[in-house]
């Protein structure tokens, strides 16, 4: 496995594989890797000739400076995990490599970015699009792997690929959870023991919502989720939305004729956790 820090080094490595007819698969990450990330790497390895993983904490997607500052950075351990996972190339650039000058591009994702994370985290998806498009330009992947954990992000990246007409297939991978149900996240490492002990209630409540969906209406379901989460002194509901899985727009009723996704964001102290589940 090679670890490179510059686009120049990356460009020297990649044509080798391409000329042998290998497909290049890409997994963008912000590091502090866990089994969720590694599931993307495994899928990529299975489907592509060469696997590139980037580790870069992208400042432009953080709307909260404190969140950026405390974000865990564990490059050495990440490199070891990626080596063991059979990754071929780790791309770990510094900020100047990705942004030699400020990225002033403004994307327009329409209604996709007006809800949930986009609504609560102004500029977040613009920053995601900036970094993903730059990373795609550096790696030139045939396929790129994204986790459903960030459900809205996958939709945004797909829309960005469509708008920019990029020749990249976006592959969506299922959420990997801790044994107690908590969706794996690099931010879980930042939870105090009390908050960590309370956090599985998020997934538990989502799964309970799935069980209820046929027997209650939407306002009742929303109230049930809000009450269940806020009953914990360690958790505070930011939002719970039932959206159409394709358009990400909130449904008016649970009887709406579309595939529905239940999406949630919860504060555990300062740490904001997200999760989602297919409803129907
Ligand atoms: P991040 O490092 O948080 O930017 O995540 C990098 C990629 O890993 C994104 O596509 C995430 O959606 C994905 N990912 C993060 N956590 C999980 C998880 N628990 N299960 C599956 N994919 C995940």
Short mmCIF file of C-alpha atoms and ligand atoms in Angstrom, two decimals:
data_model
loop_
_atom_site.label_atom_id
_atom_site.label_comp_id
_atom_site.label_asym_id
_atom_site.label_seq_id
_atom_site.Cartn_x
_atom_site.Cartn_y
_atom_site.Cartn_z
CA UNK A 1 0.00 0.00 0.00
CA UNK A 2 1.25 3.46 -0.89
CA UNK A 3 0.54 6.56 1.19
CA UNK A 4 0.75 9.80 -0.78
CA UNK A 5 0.17 13.41 0.19
CA UNK A 6 0.14 15.20 -3.15
CA UNK A 7 -1.97 15.09 -6.29
CA UNK A 8 1.24 14.86 -8.30
CA UNK A 9 2.26 11.61 -6.55
CA UNK A 10 -1.27 10.28 -6.97
CA UNK A 11 -1.23 11.03 -10.70
CA UNK A 12 2.07 9.18 -11.06
CA UNK A 13 0.64 6.07 -9.39
CA UNK A 14 -2.77 5.76 -10.93
CA UNK A 15 -2.15 5.48 -14.70
CA UNK A 16 -0.21 2.26 -14.02
CA UNK A 17 -3.37 0.47 -12.97
CA UNK A 18 -5.59 2.16 -15.55
CA UNK A 19 -3.31 1.11 -18.39
CA UNK A 20 -3.70 -2.49 -17.23
CA UNK A 21 -7.45 -2.03 -17.65
CA UNK A 22 -8.09 -1.83 -13.92
CA UNK A 23 -11.07 0.12 -12.66
CA UNK A 24 -10.25 2.62 -9.95
CA UNK A 25 -12.55 2.62 -6.92
CA UNK A 26 -12.52 5.47 -4.45
CA UNK A 27 -13.64 5.86 -0.82
CA UNK A 28 -13.50 9.46 0.44
CA UNK A 29 -13.26 9.76 4.23
CA UNK A 30 -12.36 12.23 6.94
CA UNK A 31 -10.41 9.57 8.84
CA UNK A 32 -10.81 8.29 12.41
CA UNK A 33 -11.74 5.13 10.59
CA UNK A 34 -14.12 2.48 11.94
CA UNK A 35 -15.89 -0.60 10.59
CA UNK A 36 -18.37 1.58 8.71
CA UNK A 37 -15.58 3.07 6.61
CA UNK A 38 -13.94 -0.34 6.24
CA UNK A 39 -17.18 -1.84 4.86
CA UNK A 40 -16.95 0.70 2.03
CA UNK A 41 -13.32 -0.28 1.44
CA UNK A 42 -14.26 -3.98 1.33
CA UNK A 43 -17.06 -3.37 -1.16
CA UNK A 44 -14.74 -1.23 -3.28
CA UNK A 45 -12.04 -3.92 -3.25
CA UNK A 46 -14.55 -6.53 -4.33
CA UNK A 47 -15.82 -4.47 -7.26
CA UNK A 48 -12.73 -2.56 -8.49
CA UNK A 49 -9.19 -3.30 -9.65
CA UNK A 50 -7.57 -0.68 -7.44
CA UNK A 51 -8.82 0.92 -4.23
CA UNK A 52 -7.96 4.49 -3.28
CA UNK A 53 -9.00 5.89 0.11
CA UNK A 54 -8.66 9.56 0.95
CA UNK A 55 -8.26 10.84 4.49
CA UNK A 56 -8.92 14.57 4.65
CA UNK A 57 -10.84 16.59 7.23
CA UNK A 58 -12.46 19.09 4.90
CA UNK A 59 -12.79 22.49 6.59
CA UNK A 60 -15.27 23.88 4.04
CA UNK A 61 -18.01 21.45 5.08
CA UNK A 62 -17.90 22.39 8.77
CA UNK A 63 -20.40 25.11 9.57
CA UNK A 64 -19.37 24.87 13.25
CA UNK A 65 -15.76 25.81 14.03
CA UNK A 66 -15.72 23.91 17.35
CA UNK A 67 -16.88 20.75 15.53
CA UNK A 68 -13.95 21.10 13.09
CA UNK A 69 -11.44 21.67 15.88
CA UNK A 70 -12.45 18.67 17.96
CA UNK A 71 -12.92 16.31 14.99
CA UNK A 72 -10.72 13.25 15.73
CA UNK A 73 -7.53 12.94 13.67
CA UNK A 74 -5.83 9.53 13.83
CA UNK A 75 -3.90 9.18 10.57
CA UNK A 76 -1.35 6.62 11.81
CA UNK A 77 -4.01 4.24 13.06
CA UNK A 78 -6.06 4.85 9.89
CA UNK A 79 -3.12 3.88 7.70
CA UNK A 80 -2.69 0.65 9.66
CA UNK A 81 -6.37 -0.23 9.34
CA UNK A 82 -6.29 0.49 5.61
CA UNK A 83 -3.17 -1.60 5.15
CA UNK A 84 -4.87 -4.53 6.90
CA UNK A 85 -8.02 -3.99 4.79
CA UNK A 86 -6.00 -4.35 1.58
CA UNK A 87 -6.32 -0.78 0.34
CA UNK A 88 -3.90 0.06 -2.51
CA UNK A 89 -3.42 3.81 -2.14
CA UNK A 90 -4.08 6.21 0.74
CA UNK A 91 -4.36 9.85 -0.31
CA UNK A 92 -3.83 12.05 2.76
CA UNK A 93 -3.42 15.60 1.48
CA UNK A 94 -3.07 18.72 3.60
CA UNK A 95 -5.40 21.69 3.20
CA UNK A 96 -3.17 23.58 0.75
CA UNK A 97 -3.05 20.60 -1.55
CA UNK A 98 -6.83 20.52 -1.90
CA UNK A 99 -7.38 24.28 -1.68
CA UNK A 100 -4.30 26.10 -3.06
CA UNK A 101 -6.65 29.07 -3.19
CA UNK A 102 -10.08 29.43 -1.57
CA UNK A 103 -12.82 27.50 -3.36
CA UNK A 104 -15.48 30.08 -4.19
CA UNK A 105 -17.74 27.78 -6.19
CA UNK A 106 -21.37 27.87 -5.20
CA UNK A 107 -23.46 24.83 -6.05
CA UNK A 108 -27.22 24.81 -6.33
CA UNK A 109 -28.84 21.54 -5.33
CA UNK A 110 -32.35 22.97 -5.22
CA UNK A 111 -34.81 21.35 -2.84
CA UNK A 112 -32.37 18.52 -2.02
CA UNK A 113 -30.34 20.86 0.18
CA UNK A 114 -33.26 22.81 1.66
CA UNK A 115 -34.17 20.10 4.19
CA UNK A 116 -32.63 18.29 7.17
CA UNK A 117 -28.82 18.61 7.24
CA UNK A 118 -28.81 21.23 4.49
CA UNK A 119 -31.33 23.36 6.35
CA UNK A 120 -29.61 23.06 9.75
CA UNK A 121 -25.99 23.26 8.57
CA UNK A 122 -25.74 26.22 6.16
CA UNK A 123 -22.93 25.73 3.63
CA UNK A 124 -22.33 22.10 4.65
CA UNK A 125 -23.31 20.47 1.36
CA UNK A 126 -21.64 23.21 -0.66
CA UNK A 127 -18.43 22.26 1.16
CA UNK A 128 -19.07 18.55 0.56
CA UNK A 129 -19.52 19.22 -3.17
CA UNK A 130 -16.36 21.33 -3.26
CA UNK A 131 -14.20 18.66 -1.68
CA UNK A 132 -15.74 15.65 -3.43
CA UNK A 133 -15.42 17.29 -6.84
CA UNK A 134 -11.76 18.16 -6.13
CA UNK A 135 -11.03 14.66 -4.86
CA UNK A 136 -12.75 13.14 -7.92
CA UNK A 137 -10.60 15.36 -10.11
CA UNK A 138 -7.44 14.17 -8.32
CA UNK A 139 -8.29 10.44 -8.19
CA UNK A 140 -10.35 10.14 -11.40
CA UNK A 141 -12.26 7.13 -10.07
CA UNK A 142 -14.59 4.91 -12.09
CA UNK A 143 -16.67 4.19 -8.97
CA UNK A 144 -16.96 5.98 -5.63
CA UNK A 145 -18.41 4.50 -2.45
CA UNK A 146 -20.56 6.42 0.03
CA UNK A 147 -22.38 5.31 3.19
CA UNK A 148 -26.16 5.51 3.68
CA UNK A 149 -25.36 6.75 7.17
CA UNK A 150 -25.15 10.16 5.43
CA UNK A 151 -28.33 9.59 3.46
CA UNK A 152 -28.72 13.16 2.20
CA UNK A 153 -25.03 13.36 1.28
CA UNK A 154 -25.36 10.46 -1.18
CA UNK A 155 -28.25 12.25 -2.91
CA UNK A 156 -26.24 15.50 -3.06
CA UNK A 157 -23.15 13.76 -4.47
CA UNK A 158 -25.27 11.97 -7.10
CA UNK A 159 -26.81 15.32 -8.08
CA UNK A 160 -23.36 16.94 -8.24
CA UNK A 161 -22.10 14.14 -10.51
CA UNK A 162 -25.14 14.67 -12.73
CA UNK A 163 -24.69 18.45 -12.89
CA UNK A 164 -20.95 18.27 -13.61
CA UNK A 165 -21.41 15.30 -15.98
CA UNK A 166 -18.64 13.34 -14.24
CA UNK A 167 -17.96 9.77 -15.41
CA UNK A 168 -18.18 8.30 -11.89
CA UNK A 169 -20.62 5.70 -10.64
CA UNK A 170 -21.80 6.47 -7.11
CA UNK A 171 -22.30 3.32 -5.03
CA UNK A 172 -24.41 3.53 -1.89
CA UNK A 173 -23.49 1.20 1.01
CA UNK A 174 -25.59 0.19 4.05
CA UNK A 175 -25.11 1.59 7.56
CA UNK A 176 -22.78 -0.39 9.84
CA UNK A 177 -23.83 -0.35 13.50
CA UNK A 178 -22.28 -1.08 16.88
CA UNK A 179 -23.62 -4.24 18.57
CA UNK A 180 -25.99 -2.01 20.60
CA UNK A 181 -27.41 -0.50 17.40
CA UNK A 182 -25.66 2.88 17.44
CA UNK A 183 -24.66 3.85 13.89
CA UNK A 184 -20.88 3.89 13.72
CA UNK A 185 -19.45 7.40 13.44
CA UNK A 186 -16.08 9.02 14.01
CA UNK A 187 -17.89 11.42 16.34
CA UNK A 188 -18.92 8.53 18.68
CA UNK A 189 -15.36 8.62 20.07
CA UNK A 190 -16.10 12.14 21.36
CA UNK A 191 -19.06 11.06 23.52
CA UNK A 192 -18.68 11.02 27.30
CA UNK A 193 -19.43 7.60 28.87
CA UNK A 194 -22.92 8.79 29.92
CA UNK A 195 -23.77 10.11 26.46
CA UNK A 196 -22.33 6.98 24.81
CA UNK A 197 -24.53 4.84 27.08
CA UNK A 198 -27.60 6.91 26.10
CA UNK A 199 -26.87 7.08 22.35
CA UNK A 200 -28.21 3.61 21.33
CA UNK A 201 -31.68 5.01 22.11
CA UNK A 202 -31.46 6.83 18.76
CA UNK A 203 -31.38 3.62 16.69
CA UNK A 204 -33.76 1.88 19.08
CA UNK A 205 -36.31 4.66 18.58
CA UNK A 206 -35.91 4.54 14.80
CA UNK A 207 -36.50 0.79 14.80
CA UNK A 208 -39.54 1.25 17.06
CA UNK A 209 -40.83 3.83 14.55
CA UNK A 210 -40.53 1.21 11.79
CA UNK A 211 -42.67 -1.15 13.88
CA UNK A 212 -45.30 1.56 14.42
CA UNK A 213 -45.52 2.91 10.90
CA UNK A 214 -48.54 0.84 9.86
CA UNK A 215 -50.59 1.61 12.94
CA UNK A 216 -50.19 5.37 13.55
CA UNK A 217 -50.36 8.62 11.57
CA UNK A 218 -47.42 10.95 10.88
CA UNK A 219 -47.98 13.47 13.71
CA UNK A 220 -48.31 10.59 16.21
CA UNK A 221 -45.11 8.97 14.91
CA UNK A 222 -43.23 12.28 15.17
CA UNK A 223 -44.48 12.84 18.70
CA UNK A 224 -43.51 9.30 19.70
CA UNK A 225 -39.94 9.83 18.44
CA UNK A 226 -39.58 13.25 20.05
CA UNK A 227 -40.86 11.97 23.40
CA UNK A 228 -38.66 8.85 23.31
CA UNK A 229 -35.46 10.78 22.56
CA UNK A 230 -36.12 13.72 24.85
CA UNK A 231 -36.98 11.35 27.71
CA UNK A 232 -33.23 10.81 28.04
CA UNK A 233 -31.52 13.58 29.99
CA UNK A 234 -28.46 13.06 27.77
CA UNK A 235 -30.15 13.47 24.38
CA UNK A 236 -32.01 16.30 22.65
CA UNK A 237 -33.87 15.85 19.37
CA UNK A 238 -32.74 18.21 16.61
CA UNK A 239 -35.12 16.82 13.96
CA UNK A 240 -36.99 13.72 12.96
CA UNK A 241 -38.29 13.73 9.37
CA UNK A 242 -40.04 11.20 7.22
CA UNK A 243 -38.98 11.94 3.66
CA UNK A 244 -39.43 10.52 0.21
CA UNK A 245 -36.23 8.47 -0.28
CA UNK A 246 -35.74 9.85 -3.81
CA UNK A 247 -36.56 13.55 -3.49
CA UNK A 248 -35.76 13.86 0.25
CA UNK A 249 -38.85 16.03 0.65
CA UNK A 250 -40.91 15.49 3.81
CA UNK A 251 -44.01 13.41 3.14
CA UNK A 252 -47.40 14.87 4.01
CA UNK A 253 -48.71 11.53 5.24
CA UNK A 254 -47.46 8.01 5.94
CA UNK A 255 -49.84 6.88 3.20
CA UNK A 256 -47.95 8.86 0.53
CA UNK A 257 -47.11 6.63 -2.39
CA UNK A 258 -43.27 6.65 -2.25
CA UNK A 259 -40.42 4.83 -0.54
CA UNK A 260 -40.00 6.55 2.79
CA UNK A 261 -36.87 7.14 4.84
CA UNK A 262 -36.96 8.20 8.48
CA UNK A 263 -34.04 10.52 9.24
CA UNK A 264 -32.98 11.80 12.62
CA UNK A 265 -30.42 14.17 14.15
CA UNK A 266 -29.85 14.24 17.90
CA UNK A 267 -27.60 16.25 20.17
CA UNK A 268 -25.74 14.25 22.80
CA UNK A 269 -24.32 17.22 24.67
CA UNK A 270 -22.24 19.14 22.11
CA UNK A 271 -21.97 16.16 19.78
CA UNK A 272 -24.51 15.88 17.00
CA UNK A 273 -25.36 12.38 15.79
CA UNK A 274 -27.39 11.39 12.72
CA UNK A 275 -29.03 8.14 11.68
CA UNK A 276 -31.73 6.92 9.32
CA UNK A 277 -33.76 3.89 8.43
CA UNK A 278 -36.03 2.76 5.57
CA UNK A 279 -39.65 3.04 6.74
CA UNK A 280 -41.69 1.52 3.91
P1 LIG B 1 -16.76 10.43 7.02
O1 LIG B 1 -15.36 10.02 7.34
O2 LIG B 1 -17.63 10.56 8.22
O3 LIG B 1 -16.82 11.61 6.07
O4 LIG B 1 -17.37 9.21 6.22
C1 LIG B 1 -16.79 8.72 5.06
C2 LIG B 1 -17.74 7.77 4.38
O5 LIG B 1 -18.03 6.68 5.26
C3 LIG B 1 -19.08 8.45 4.06
O6 LIG B 1 -19.53 8.00 2.78
C4 LIG B 1 -19.96 7.95 5.17
O7 LIG B 1 -21.33 7.91 4.82
C5 LIG B 1 -19.42 6.55 5.38
N1 LIG B 1 -19.78 6.07 6.71
C6 LIG B 1 -19.56 6.69 7.89
N2 LIG B 1 -20.08 5.98 8.91
C7 LIG B 1 -20.66 4.88 8.35
C8 LIG B 1 -21.38 3.76 8.87
N3 LIG B 1 -21.63 3.62 10.16
N4 LIG B 1 -21.82 2.82 7.99
C9 LIG B 1 -21.59 2.95 6.66
N5 LIG B 1 -20.91 4.00 6.11
C10 LIG B 1 -20.47 4.93 6.94
#
